[in-house]
Amino acid sequence: MTLLFLVPTALVFAISFKPSDPWGGIGAGWTLDTIRSLGNPNYPAIIWRTLWISFVTTACCLVLAVPCGYYIARAPQRWRRLLLLLTVIPFWTSFLIRIFAWKVLLHPEGHVKRGLVAVGLADESTMLLYRSEAVLLVMVYTLLPFAILPIYAAAEKFDFKLLEAARDLGATQWRAFRQIFLPGIQRGLLTAVLMVLIPSLGMYIIPDIVGGPRSEMIANKIAQRTFVDRNVPHASALSAALTLAVMAPMLAVLLGRRRREGGR
Amino acid sequence: MGDFLQFNEVTKQYGALKAVDGVSLHIRRGEFFSLLGPSGCGKTTLLRMLAGFERPDRGRVLLDGEDITDLPPNKRKVNTIFQNYALFPHLTVRENIAFGLRVARVADAAIKQQVDEMIELIQLGAHANKKPHQISGGQKQRVAIARALINKPEVLLLDEPLAALDLKLRQRMLLELDQIHDQVGITFLYVTHDQGEAMSLSDRIAVMHEGRIEQLGTPAEIYETPHSSFVAAFIGDTNFFDGRVEALTDKDYCRLTIEGFPPALCYNDKRKQPNELVHLSVRPEKFRISLEQPTLSPQHNLVEGQVQEVVYLGSQTKYLVKVQEYLLAITQQHSRFLLDQRPIKWDDRVWVWWHADDGYMLDRYREQDEALMEMPAH
Ligand SMILES: Nc1ncnc2c1ncn2[C@@H]1O[C@H](COP(=O)(O)OP(=O)(O)OP(=O)(O)O)[C@@H](O)[C@H]1O
Ligand SMILES: [Mg+2]
């Protein structure tokens, strides 16, 4: 497993330091030109957009997944199965089909648009599709199960007597939830953050389909450099930067976890 | 004083099952009160209605004159010690104990001082900064007690607090609980299905059975004068005889005929009349047993039987003696005097006697109590 990950990653990093040739191949020798080209003034905006969409997606997923995980874990056994099934049912249809379904829904002639116009929340000229908010919405929808599952797994192991104990000691429901439940499912929360944040940072399909030119993310640029510009080293350099960005939160979490366990 | 804590006609139903069925209880301030009963009789449910985790379907709960039936748990001056302690795993011992004061927004300095005092009381100074999973069962138990007591509750609820401990530790914690009760002087409501615990600690006991209070009284009252055969069988071991009043021998005593057993003289405090059907209950330790025929006053019953089994238990010995169709369970304390004699052995013919005052007559038992009485003496 580690090898399957490390070898291509190393290759990508290596290619970043190669020059490109005009036929889409990789030139001979080594150069820092490609790395320098990352200074392109277009990139900061795209990187910034990638970051905020990813973090907001993660935050939304957590806010939605924590109550979901809590209620599924507290539901009677036979309900629990059903609710879990409902959580994973979207996986039964292809990822692409679901995104296109959203495109249909958000389309100027789609149901969502017409519904919003009908209740007066939007007018005919409002554009739902091809903007960052659409990307965000579809990303939250797609990644939510990946947040619910680890949080549910942690909540299921949580001893709900502890919440009663906190209430007994004078805590309000909200305080017991915050100070006892959330720390109690901490591991699940961390896993959920990773499971949502990392795919978000590298998300390519969703901005491509429901996003417009002004909601491009970094992965779209990588694809563009590879398939349109045929500049593999440049794409590699971007990928390497993205890989580093993805590794950062993972390492932070791992280190944090190690320190906490060491401190016990 | 008698109505510090009141349950008035409290009922809680789960589906068709009445977990608590019209219970009325009045508990005094400062009392060590026990709820005793077999598993599933509704003890925990009753406690949870006092703590605020369940709402009664009918009836009211009053604390110090105030109706608390509809108050949420965090508004009640009641704290609970849960069966498995429910210590917060991510907080240290010190933080666990401080939790209630933190929630109540007590100033930091005051919290520190009170927590220190509490840690002193439970003698856990060396473990104050450990997490719950790093301390032993008995220590967890004490942290749970401290965490509850620091809030100075009006009533401390203990739901089988010793169930998870081994026998030795249990006995020590029993003594500690007793001391703590004396020191803090607040009302303890103690739930257990262990009659030994209830007997040794309580000022008064309520025996519960199928959601109802079967009998309420001091440990001695409940042991010596059980109101029903359920209570007699549940509190300690006893021998039951099915009898019929044959004749009143004088104003205080009557003679019973017992099928498959010699007739017996019995103290007749219930003023039974001839031909009434009764049960006679005699505790195992009320019997005397000997190889030689004793000379006795006429108030004694004397029967002859054959030893079926002898179980030596250290401080006492348990005998099973067959007398006609009955198998009597008898326990005898050892004395030095007894050691000089030839010990009673298997198959020996022996004399068994008891004083008429030590037999206790009960009206009748309900069908469902029979299973309890047939449980092997333990
Ligand atoms: N939440 C619930 N839903 C349905 N039935 C319940 C619930 N809680 C308790 N019961 C039932 O109510 C009855 C009384 O339960 P309770 O827990 O009060 O018994 P208990 O006396 O505490 O027993 P134990 O000594 O085993 O703890 C039991 O038959 C139990 O199955
Ligand atoms: Mg119970």
XYZ file of C-alpha atoms and ligand atoms in Angstrom:
674
model
C 0.000 0.000 0.000
C 2.618 2.507 1.121
C 4.749 1.607 -1.891
C 1.853 2.110 -4.276
C 1.481 5.584 -2.866
C 5.121 6.528 -2.444
C 6.427 5.581 -5.900
C 4.000 7.700 -7.967
C 4.297 10.548 -5.501
C 8.063 10.492 -5.819
C 7.738 10.458 -9.606
C 5.419 13.453 -9.520
C 7.828 15.360 -7.327
C 10.723 14.415 -9.627
C 8.932 15.454 -12.820
C 8.291 18.862 -11.281
C 11.990 19.548 -11.750
C 12.066 18.587 -15.423
C 11.628 20.940 -18.354
C 8.710 20.399 -20.718
C 9.073 19.819 -24.426
C 6.704 21.283 -27.021
C 5.153 17.890 -27.871
C 3.720 17.303 -24.419
C 6.575 15.094 -23.332
C 9.155 15.538 -20.653
C 12.410 17.111 -21.623
C 15.885 16.052 -20.560
C 17.910 17.627 -17.772
C 16.770 19.412 -14.640
C 15.327 22.862 -14.168
C 13.669 25.048 -11.573
C 11.626 26.881 -14.228
C 8.455 24.913 -13.585
C 8.610 25.577 -9.875
C 9.094 29.261 -10.608
C 6.068 29.213 -12.914
C 3.949 28.418 -9.848
C 4.376 32.102 -9.080
C 1.836 32.734 -11.869
C -0.448 35.549 -10.645
C -3.569 33.468 -11.402
C -2.716 30.858 -8.828
C -3.169 32.681 -5.531
C -6.839 33.287 -6.303
C -7.394 29.646 -7.264
C -5.525 28.342 -4.252
C -7.439 30.668 -1.994
C -10.728 29.488 -3.526
C -9.697 25.849 -3.162
C -8.910 26.408 0.483
C -12.063 28.233 1.423
C -14.367 25.878 -0.458
C -12.633 22.909 1.189
C -12.758 24.323 4.695
C -16.333 25.512 4.418
C -17.315 22.116 2.993
C -15.616 20.430 5.942
C -17.290 22.711 8.442
C -20.732 22.207 6.885
C -20.268 18.453 6.793
C -19.272 18.366 10.469
C -22.145 20.565 11.566
C -24.582 18.297 9.731
C -22.868 15.013 10.562
C -22.589 15.431 14.334
C -26.348 15.572 14.954
C -26.878 12.809 12.390
C -24.307 10.570 14.077
C -25.760 11.364 17.493
C -29.322 10.503 16.519
C -28.385 7.375 14.618
C -26.387 6.139 17.607
C -29.277 6.848 19.981
C -31.956 5.367 17.745
C -33.377 1.953 18.644
C -31.445 -0.911 17.066
C -33.807 -1.621 14.182
C -34.057 2.056 13.214
C -30.307 2.343 13.328
C -29.829 -0.148 10.491
C -32.293 1.696 8.314
C -30.730 5.089 8.962
C -27.242 3.773 8.196
C -28.559 2.258 5.010
C -30.049 5.600 4.016
C -26.677 7.227 4.685
C -24.807 4.972 2.276
C -27.522 4.529 -0.355
C -26.127 7.371 -2.534
C -23.016 5.236 -3.060
C -25.119 2.791 -4.988
C -25.409 5.099 -7.936
C -22.371 6.398 -9.737
C -20.705 9.516 -8.473
C -20.939 11.108 -11.908
C -24.624 10.381 -12.311
C -25.345 12.031 -8.990
C -23.434 15.154 -9.960
C -25.244 15.374 -13.261
C -28.479 14.935 -11.375
C -27.563 18.013 -9.372
C -26.805 19.846 -12.541
C -30.271 19.030 -13.784
C -31.805 20.146 -10.495
C -29.913 23.427 -10.387
C -30.351 24.123 -14.069
C -32.170 27.383 -14.930
C -35.146 25.205 -15.957
C -34.621 22.747 -13.072
C -36.925 22.005 -10.150
C -34.896 23.834 -7.524
C -34.812 27.003 -9.506
C -38.524 26.873 -10.289
C -39.326 26.079 -6.673
C -37.297 29.027 -5.434
C -38.906 31.345 -7.939
C -42.340 30.061 -6.947
C -41.811 30.894 -3.258
C -40.222 34.193 -4.181
C -36.691 33.432 -2.960
C -35.214 33.930 -6.399
C -36.190 35.651 -9.612
C -35.932 34.384 -13.155
C -32.522 35.879 -13.736
C -30.811 34.241 -10.748
C -28.190 31.758 -11.796
C -27.875 28.768 -9.490
C -25.405 26.827 -11.547
C -21.795 27.689 -12.430
C -20.881 29.480 -9.228
C -18.840 28.579 -6.179
C -21.913 28.138 -3.988
C -23.152 25.404 -6.311
C -19.787 23.676 -6.047
C -19.981 23.959 -2.279
C -23.494 22.564 -2.100
C -22.723 19.547 -4.253
C -19.476 18.911 -2.407
C -21.210 18.918 0.957
C -23.834 16.576 -0.441
C -21.213 14.211 -1.850
C -18.886 14.150 1.123
C -21.437 14.181 3.957
C -21.607 10.361 4.297
C -17.833 10.304 4.802
C -18.322 12.554 7.814
C -21.391 10.779 9.187
C -19.894 7.298 9.193
C -16.828 7.932 11.393
C -18.817 10.187 13.703
C -21.520 7.566 14.047
C -18.884 4.905 14.722
C -17.488 7.008 17.558
C -20.910 7.973 18.907
C -21.979 4.358 18.951
C -19.142 3.554 21.333
C -19.910 6.600 23.471
C -21.433 5.857 26.882
C -24.592 7.967 26.931
C -24.812 7.512 30.710
C -22.094 10.166 30.802
C -24.548 12.722 29.462
C -26.966 11.826 32.248
C -24.144 12.154 34.751
C -23.359 15.631 33.439
C -27.022 16.640 33.603
C -27.174 15.237 37.113
C -24.252 17.472 38.069
C -26.123 20.528 36.872
C -25.131 20.876 33.224
C -27.690 21.958 30.662
C -28.316 19.701 27.690
C -26.206 21.902 25.449
C -23.332 22.027 27.906
C -23.339 18.272 28.397
C -23.291 17.867 24.622
C -20.424 20.287 24.185
C -18.239 19.341 27.114
C -18.874 15.626 27.374
C -20.214 14.331 24.052
C -17.945 16.216 21.655
C -14.712 15.340 23.512
C -16.026 11.792 23.765
C -16.264 11.402 19.984
C -13.080 13.359 19.284
C -11.485 10.542 17.302
C -14.506 10.311 15.050
C -14.439 14.064 14.503
C -10.782 14.025 13.487
C -11.349 11.147 11.101
C -14.335 12.962 9.625
C -12.257 16.103 9.073
C -9.635 14.130 7.172
C -12.200 12.172 5.187
C -13.821 15.384 3.976
C -10.994 17.901 3.806
C -8.553 15.813 1.774
C -10.925 14.854 -1.050
C -12.184 18.459 -1.065
C -8.719 19.874 -1.642
C -8.254 17.589 -4.602
C -11.813 17.822 -5.938
C -11.891 18.006 -9.728
C -15.148 16.624 -11.119
C -17.605 18.754 -9.165
C -16.177 22.192 -10.032
C -15.780 20.924 -13.575
C -19.447 20.025 -13.941
C -21.454 22.393 -11.742
C -18.854 25.150 -11.406
C -18.061 27.892 -13.891
C -14.730 29.448 -14.864
C -14.882 31.582 -11.730
C -15.138 28.566 -9.424
C -12.164 26.613 -10.668
C -10.176 24.752 -8.083
C -6.569 23.717 -8.068
C -7.271 20.199 -9.346
C -8.991 21.659 -12.404
C -5.849 23.580 -13.196
C -3.813 20.410 -12.936
C -6.112 18.673 -15.391
C -5.985 21.634 -17.699
C -2.196 21.728 -17.697
C -2.070 18.015 -18.444
C -4.750 17.576 -21.061
C -5.049 20.969 -22.673
C -1.602 22.558 -22.380
C 0.164 19.190 -22.464
C 2.651 20.528 -19.939
C 3.216 17.538 -17.697
C 5.994 19.026 -15.558
C 3.889 22.047 -14.778
C 0.971 19.816 -13.796
C 3.350 17.786 -11.666
C 4.567 20.853 -9.870
C 0.985 21.830 -9.071
C 0.229 18.283 -7.940
C 3.251 18.263 -5.711
C 2.111 21.498 -4.108
C -1.357 20.022 -3.619
C 0.054 16.831 -2.128
C 1.999 18.893 0.362
C -1.141 20.849 1.202
C -3.085 17.618 1.779
C -0.346 16.072 3.874
C -0.160 19.081 6.157
C -3.514 18.617 7.938
C -2.975 14.859 8.084
C 0.402 15.252 9.709
C -0.972 17.856 12.087
C -3.732 15.474 13.183
C -1.366 12.536 13.514
C 1.076 14.563 15.571
C -1.713 15.923 17.725
C -3.009 12.436 18.341
C 0.448 11.099 19.187
C 1.033 13.912 21.649
C -2.300 13.390 23.366
C -1.738 9.657 23.705
C 1.817 10.215 24.907
C 0.451 12.562 27.558
C -1.891 9.987 29.053
C -39.407 16.076 59.295
C -41.165 12.922 58.172
C -41.963 14.350 54.778
C -38.639 15.741 53.597
C -38.720 13.620 50.453
C -42.062 12.320 49.233
C -43.214 10.060 46.473
C -46.974 10.393 46.218
C -48.763 7.629 44.319
C -46.029 7.545 41.702
C -46.581 5.294 38.679
C -44.357 4.682 35.672
C -45.414 2.434 32.861
C -43.384 1.023 29.967
C -45.901 -0.263 27.476
C -48.026 -2.748 29.351
C -45.482 -3.152 32.146
C -45.939 -1.121 35.303
C -42.300 -0.659 36.324
C -43.387 1.429 39.328
C -46.945 1.025 40.476
C -48.510 3.575 42.797
C -45.563 3.984 45.142
C -45.888 6.324 48.107
C -42.810 6.843 50.237
C -41.895 9.413 52.843
C -38.228 9.746 53.631
C -36.802 11.784 56.489
C -34.054 14.359 56.325
C -30.642 12.859 56.989
C -31.897 9.319 56.783
C -30.002 6.424 55.221
C -32.866 4.859 53.322
C -32.611 1.725 51.195
C -34.730 0.415 48.366
C -34.339 -3.319 48.323
C -35.800 -5.801 45.894
C -35.068 -8.408 43.268
C -33.884 -7.506 39.783
C -36.489 -5.761 37.665
C -38.724 -4.701 40.555
C -38.486 -1.030 39.607
C -35.844 0.363 41.968
C -33.804 2.113 39.313
C -36.931 3.493 37.685
C -38.045 5.005 40.995
C -34.602 6.538 41.505
C -34.508 7.950 37.997
C -37.810 9.693 38.589
C -36.271 11.391 41.600
C -33.131 12.350 39.669
C -35.258 13.700 36.814
C -34.367 11.267 34.044
C -37.855 9.798 33.849
C -41.168 11.537 34.234
C -43.844 9.687 36.221
C -47.019 8.859 34.341
C -48.962 9.624 37.475
C -48.152 10.952 40.948
C -45.873 13.661 42.293
C -42.377 13.836 43.732
C -41.769 16.426 46.444
C -38.451 17.500 47.897
C -38.455 19.677 50.981
C -42.024 20.779 50.297
C -41.325 21.714 46.675
C -42.919 19.795 43.814
C -39.989 18.729 41.638
C -41.866 16.317 39.384
C -41.396 18.436 36.272
C -37.969 19.928 36.964
C -35.134 18.916 34.604
C -32.269 16.953 36.222
C -29.895 19.923 36.314
C -32.355 21.952 38.391
C -32.712 19.384 41.189
C -30.683 19.444 44.352
C -30.155 15.733 43.981
C -27.026 13.933 42.840
C -26.592 10.376 41.678
C -23.847 7.821 41.945
C -24.283 5.657 38.904
C -23.842 1.929 38.916
C -20.718 2.066 36.711
C -19.633 5.433 38.152
C -19.953 7.236 34.782
C -16.754 9.204 35.378
C -15.832 11.462 32.466
C -12.991 9.606 30.733
C -11.324 12.663 29.201
C -11.097 14.554 32.503
C -8.720 13.927 35.381
C -9.897 12.906 38.837
C -9.621 16.514 39.932
C -11.539 17.833 36.912
C -14.210 15.190 37.384
C -14.752 16.252 40.969
C -14.770 19.926 40.007
C -17.301 19.461 37.189
C -20.397 20.355 39.214
C -18.824 23.506 40.658
C -17.566 24.578 37.224
C -21.054 24.251 35.837
C -22.370 26.280 38.770
C -19.780 29.004 37.938
C -18.110 28.922 41.319
C -14.944 31.066 41.425
C -11.719 29.237 40.591
C -10.152 29.751 44.011
C -13.221 28.380 45.772
C -13.314 25.403 43.400
C -9.699 24.603 44.130
C -10.218 24.754 47.862
C -13.362 22.599 47.866
C -11.894 20.048 45.489
C -8.809 19.801 47.682
C -10.998 19.174 50.710
C -12.948 16.517 48.842
C -9.800 14.771 47.643
C -8.640 14.824 51.241
C -11.910 13.249 52.382
C -11.655 10.400 49.906
C -7.884 10.100 50.370
C -6.977 10.242 46.704
C -4.341 12.982 46.872
C -1.803 10.816 45.049
C -4.158 10.210 42.134
C -5.705 13.640 41.647
C -4.178 14.195 38.216
C -4.826 10.746 36.803
C -7.513 9.892 34.303
C -10.294 7.509 35.368
C -8.866 4.589 33.389
C -5.679 4.798 35.428
C -7.250 4.167 38.833
C -8.804 1.099 40.442
C -12.471 0.242 40.858
C -12.579 1.253 44.499
C -10.880 4.549 43.726
C -13.311 5.268 40.897
C -16.094 4.606 43.334
C -14.714 7.198 45.704
C -14.248 9.751 42.928
C -17.894 9.244 41.975
C -18.911 9.864 45.579
C -16.765 12.990 45.809
C -18.036 14.310 42.479
C -21.602 14.037 43.739
C -21.045 15.229 47.313
C -19.146 18.380 46.364
C -22.421 19.849 45.082
C -23.915 19.525 48.580
C -27.068 17.815 47.321
C -30.152 17.512 49.487
C -30.315 13.841 48.631
C -27.594 11.520 47.399
C -28.871 8.702 45.195
C -26.821 5.542 45.016
C -27.826 2.931 42.445
C -26.125 -0.321 43.404
C -22.856 1.543 43.890
C -20.947 -1.511 45.036
C -22.185 -4.020 42.481
C -19.023 -3.828 40.384
C -16.616 -4.383 43.274
C -15.279 -7.635 44.675
C -16.366 -8.886 48.071
C -13.453 -7.520 50.161
C -13.608 -4.087 48.602
C -17.347 -4.095 48.961
C -17.121 -4.595 52.697
C -14.605 -1.798 53.022
C -16.647 0.590 50.881
C -19.712 -0.263 52.977
C -17.903 0.991 56.050
C -16.672 4.069 54.197
C -20.155 4.890 52.922
C -21.437 4.630 56.448
C -18.729 6.981 57.710
C -19.322 9.454 54.906
C -23.007 9.479 55.695
C -22.226 10.264 59.323
C -19.820 13.033 58.311
C -21.905 14.875 55.742
C -25.287 14.184 57.295
C -27.280 14.385 54.077
C -30.068 12.045 53.058
C -28.934 8.882 51.282
C -31.281 6.909 49.080
C -29.577 3.629 48.431
C -30.688 1.054 45.877
C -29.558 -2.539 46.110
C -30.689 -6.076 45.615
C -28.242 -7.263 48.244
C -30.096 -7.590 51.522
C -26.835 -7.724 53.478
C -25.839 -4.254 52.293
C -29.261 -2.848 53.022
C -29.401 -4.426 56.482
C -26.009 -3.193 57.589
C -26.301 0.419 56.445
C -29.892 1.532 56.553
C -31.987 3.395 59.039
C -35.021 2.149 57.172
C -35.643 -0.162 54.246
C -38.431 -0.361 51.704
C -38.734 -3.802 50.159
C -39.988 -3.544 46.577
C -41.665 -6.236 44.564
C -43.071 -5.855 41.060
C -43.228 -2.095 41.207
C -44.823 -1.862 44.648
C -43.560 -1.303 48.159
C -44.077 -4.618 49.885
C -42.936 -3.522 53.329
C -41.299 -0.517 54.928
C -39.495 -0.560 58.242
C -36.227 -0.743 60.134
C -33.915 -3.618 59.199
C -34.861 -5.442 62.427
C -38.587 -5.031 61.817
C -38.293 -6.349 58.314
C -36.165 -9.271 59.340
C -38.064 -10.272 62.450
C -41.622 -9.478 61.421
C -41.959 -9.757 57.654
C -45.453 -8.815 56.508
C -45.535 -11.249 53.644
C -43.924 -14.486 52.699
C -42.195 -12.643 49.856
C -40.405 -10.388 52.308
C -39.615 -13.283 54.612
C -38.077 -15.247 51.773
C -36.281 -12.314 50.188
C -34.727 -10.984 53.392
C -32.477 -13.783 54.533
C -33.225 -17.479 54.343
C -36.164 -19.008 56.069
C -38.066 -22.269 56.461
C -41.720 -22.236 55.525
C -44.379 -24.636 56.818
C -47.955 -24.904 55.502
C -50.166 -25.116 58.562
C -53.634 -24.780 59.967
C -54.538 -23.377 63.366
C -55.766 -26.297 65.433
C -56.403 -24.787 68.816
C -55.622 -21.708 70.891
C -53.566 -22.979 73.826
C -53.809 -19.734 75.765
C -54.273 -16.083 74.911
C -50.839 -15.687 73.272
C -50.115 -19.047 71.700
C -51.746 -21.460 69.324
C -51.089 -24.979 68.123
C -50.637 -25.594 64.394
C -51.111 -28.836 62.547
C -48.665 -29.139 59.683
C -49.037 -31.809 57.083
C -45.932 -33.982 57.004
C -44.487 -32.447 60.164
C -45.154 -32.730 63.895
C -47.627 -30.178 65.322
C -46.009 -26.948 66.452
C -46.649 -24.328 69.091
C -46.559 -20.785 67.803
C -46.783 -17.230 69.108
C -50.135 -15.909 67.938
C -49.696 -12.142 67.654
C -52.040 -11.983 64.692
C -54.931 -13.448 66.716
C -55.571 -16.262 64.294
C -58.651 -18.345 64.900
C -58.927 -22.137 64.694
C -59.028 -23.572 61.171
C -57.374 -20.563 59.575
C -54.689 -21.466 57.028
C -51.306 -19.926 57.743
C -47.654 -20.165 56.906
C -45.132 -20.584 59.624
C -41.696 -19.094 58.973
C -38.675 -20.043 61.082
C -35.238 -18.557 60.329
C -32.369 -21.080 60.039
C -30.476 -19.524 62.948
C -33.510 -19.796 65.270
C -33.197 -23.561 65.389
C -30.994 -25.381 67.868
C -29.566 -28.739 67.038
C -28.037 -31.464 69.219
C -27.211 -35.148 69.279
C -28.652 -35.536 72.785
C -32.249 -34.931 73.760
C -32.444 -31.620 75.633
C -34.763 -30.764 78.512
C -36.874 -27.791 77.544
C -39.605 -25.469 78.782
C -43.097 -26.132 77.379
C -42.747 -23.058 75.124
C -40.328 -24.988 72.928
C -41.007 -27.196 69.942
C -38.848 -30.317 69.762
C -38.607 -32.605 66.738
C -36.350 -35.444 65.749
C -34.706 -35.812 62.347
C -31.814 -37.070 60.299
C -28.906 -34.975 59.035
C -28.769 -34.905 55.230
C -25.943 -32.489 54.717
C -23.354 -30.530 56.695
C -21.673 -27.455 55.200
C -18.876 -25.926 57.221
C -18.677 -22.168 56.572
C -15.961 -21.069 58.961
C -17.806 -18.903 61.399
C -20.889 -21.089 61.234
C -22.112 -24.460 60.021
C -25.146 -25.096 57.876
C -27.160 -28.298 58.263
C -29.962 -29.765 56.235
C -32.075 -31.986 58.473
C -34.897 -34.204 57.280
C -37.879 -34.168 59.622
C -40.704 -36.281 58.248
C -41.506 -34.671 54.875
C -39.662 -31.397 55.491
C -36.035 -30.558 54.917
C -34.996 -27.929 57.464
C -32.179 -25.455 56.773
C -30.392 -24.802 60.063
C -27.355 -22.630 60.789
C -25.422 -22.728 64.035
C -22.761 -20.359 65.248
C -19.703 -22.116 66.560
C -18.770 -21.853 70.165
C -15.861 -23.308 72.042
C -18.355 -25.409 73.930
C -19.489 -27.024 70.692
C -15.961 -28.001 69.720
C -15.624 -30.225 72.782
C -18.522 -32.338 71.653
C -18.505 -34.933 68.959
C -19.350 -32.967 65.808
C -22.666 -33.649 64.125
C -22.144 -35.614 60.956
C -23.974 -36.864 57.926
C -26.786 -39.343 58.671
C -26.747 -38.670 62.430
C -30.067 -38.765 64.255
C -30.454 -35.339 65.843
C -32.838 -33.321 67.982
C -33.989 -29.979 66.652
C -35.872 -27.400 68.673
C -36.991 -23.793 68.582
C -38.841 -21.436 70.867
C -42.485 -20.768 70.006
C -41.698 -17.015 69.889
C -39.146 -17.562 67.118
C -41.684 -18.913 64.666
C -43.502 -16.273 62.714
C -46.959 -16.714 61.190
C -47.823 -15.225 57.792
C -51.211 -15.049 56.153
C -50.598 -16.841 52.928
C -48.357 -16.354 50.012
C -49.141 -15.425 46.510
C -48.577 -17.973 43.790
C -45.666 -16.110 42.244
C -43.702 -16.044 45.494
C -43.464 -19.787 45.466
C -40.568 -19.797 43.018
C -38.600 -17.643 45.404
C -39.158 -20.002 48.290
C -38.027 -22.978 46.317
C -34.732 -21.374 45.538
C -31.989 -23.361 47.221
C -30.852 -21.882 50.490
C -27.543 -20.118 49.901
N -36.592 2.396 29.315
C -37.303 1.276 29.547
N -38.126 0.798 28.597
C -38.854 -0.316 28.811
N -38.848 -1.025 29.951
C -38.058 -0.599 30.938
C -37.236 0.568 30.789
N -36.546 0.756 31.934
C -36.910 -0.251 32.744
N -37.809 -1.062 32.163
C -38.455 -2.241 32.781
O -39.007 -1.840 33.997
C -38.807 -2.809 34.990
C -38.111 -2.199 36.182
O -36.813 -1.855 35.794
P -35.750 -1.258 36.808
O -34.526 -0.942 36.016
O -36.358 -0.157 37.571
O -35.466 -2.504 37.753
P -34.444 -2.612 38.977
O -35.247 -2.879 40.169
O -33.542 -1.448 38.996
O -33.644 -3.927 38.581
P -32.081 -4.258 38.747
O -31.879 -4.695 40.129
O -31.889 -5.369 37.758
O -31.323 -3.020 38.380
C -38.008 -3.933 34.334
O -38.907 -4.960 34.012
C -37.445 -3.311 33.101
O -37.338 -4.252 32.083
Mg -31.434 -1.151 38.626
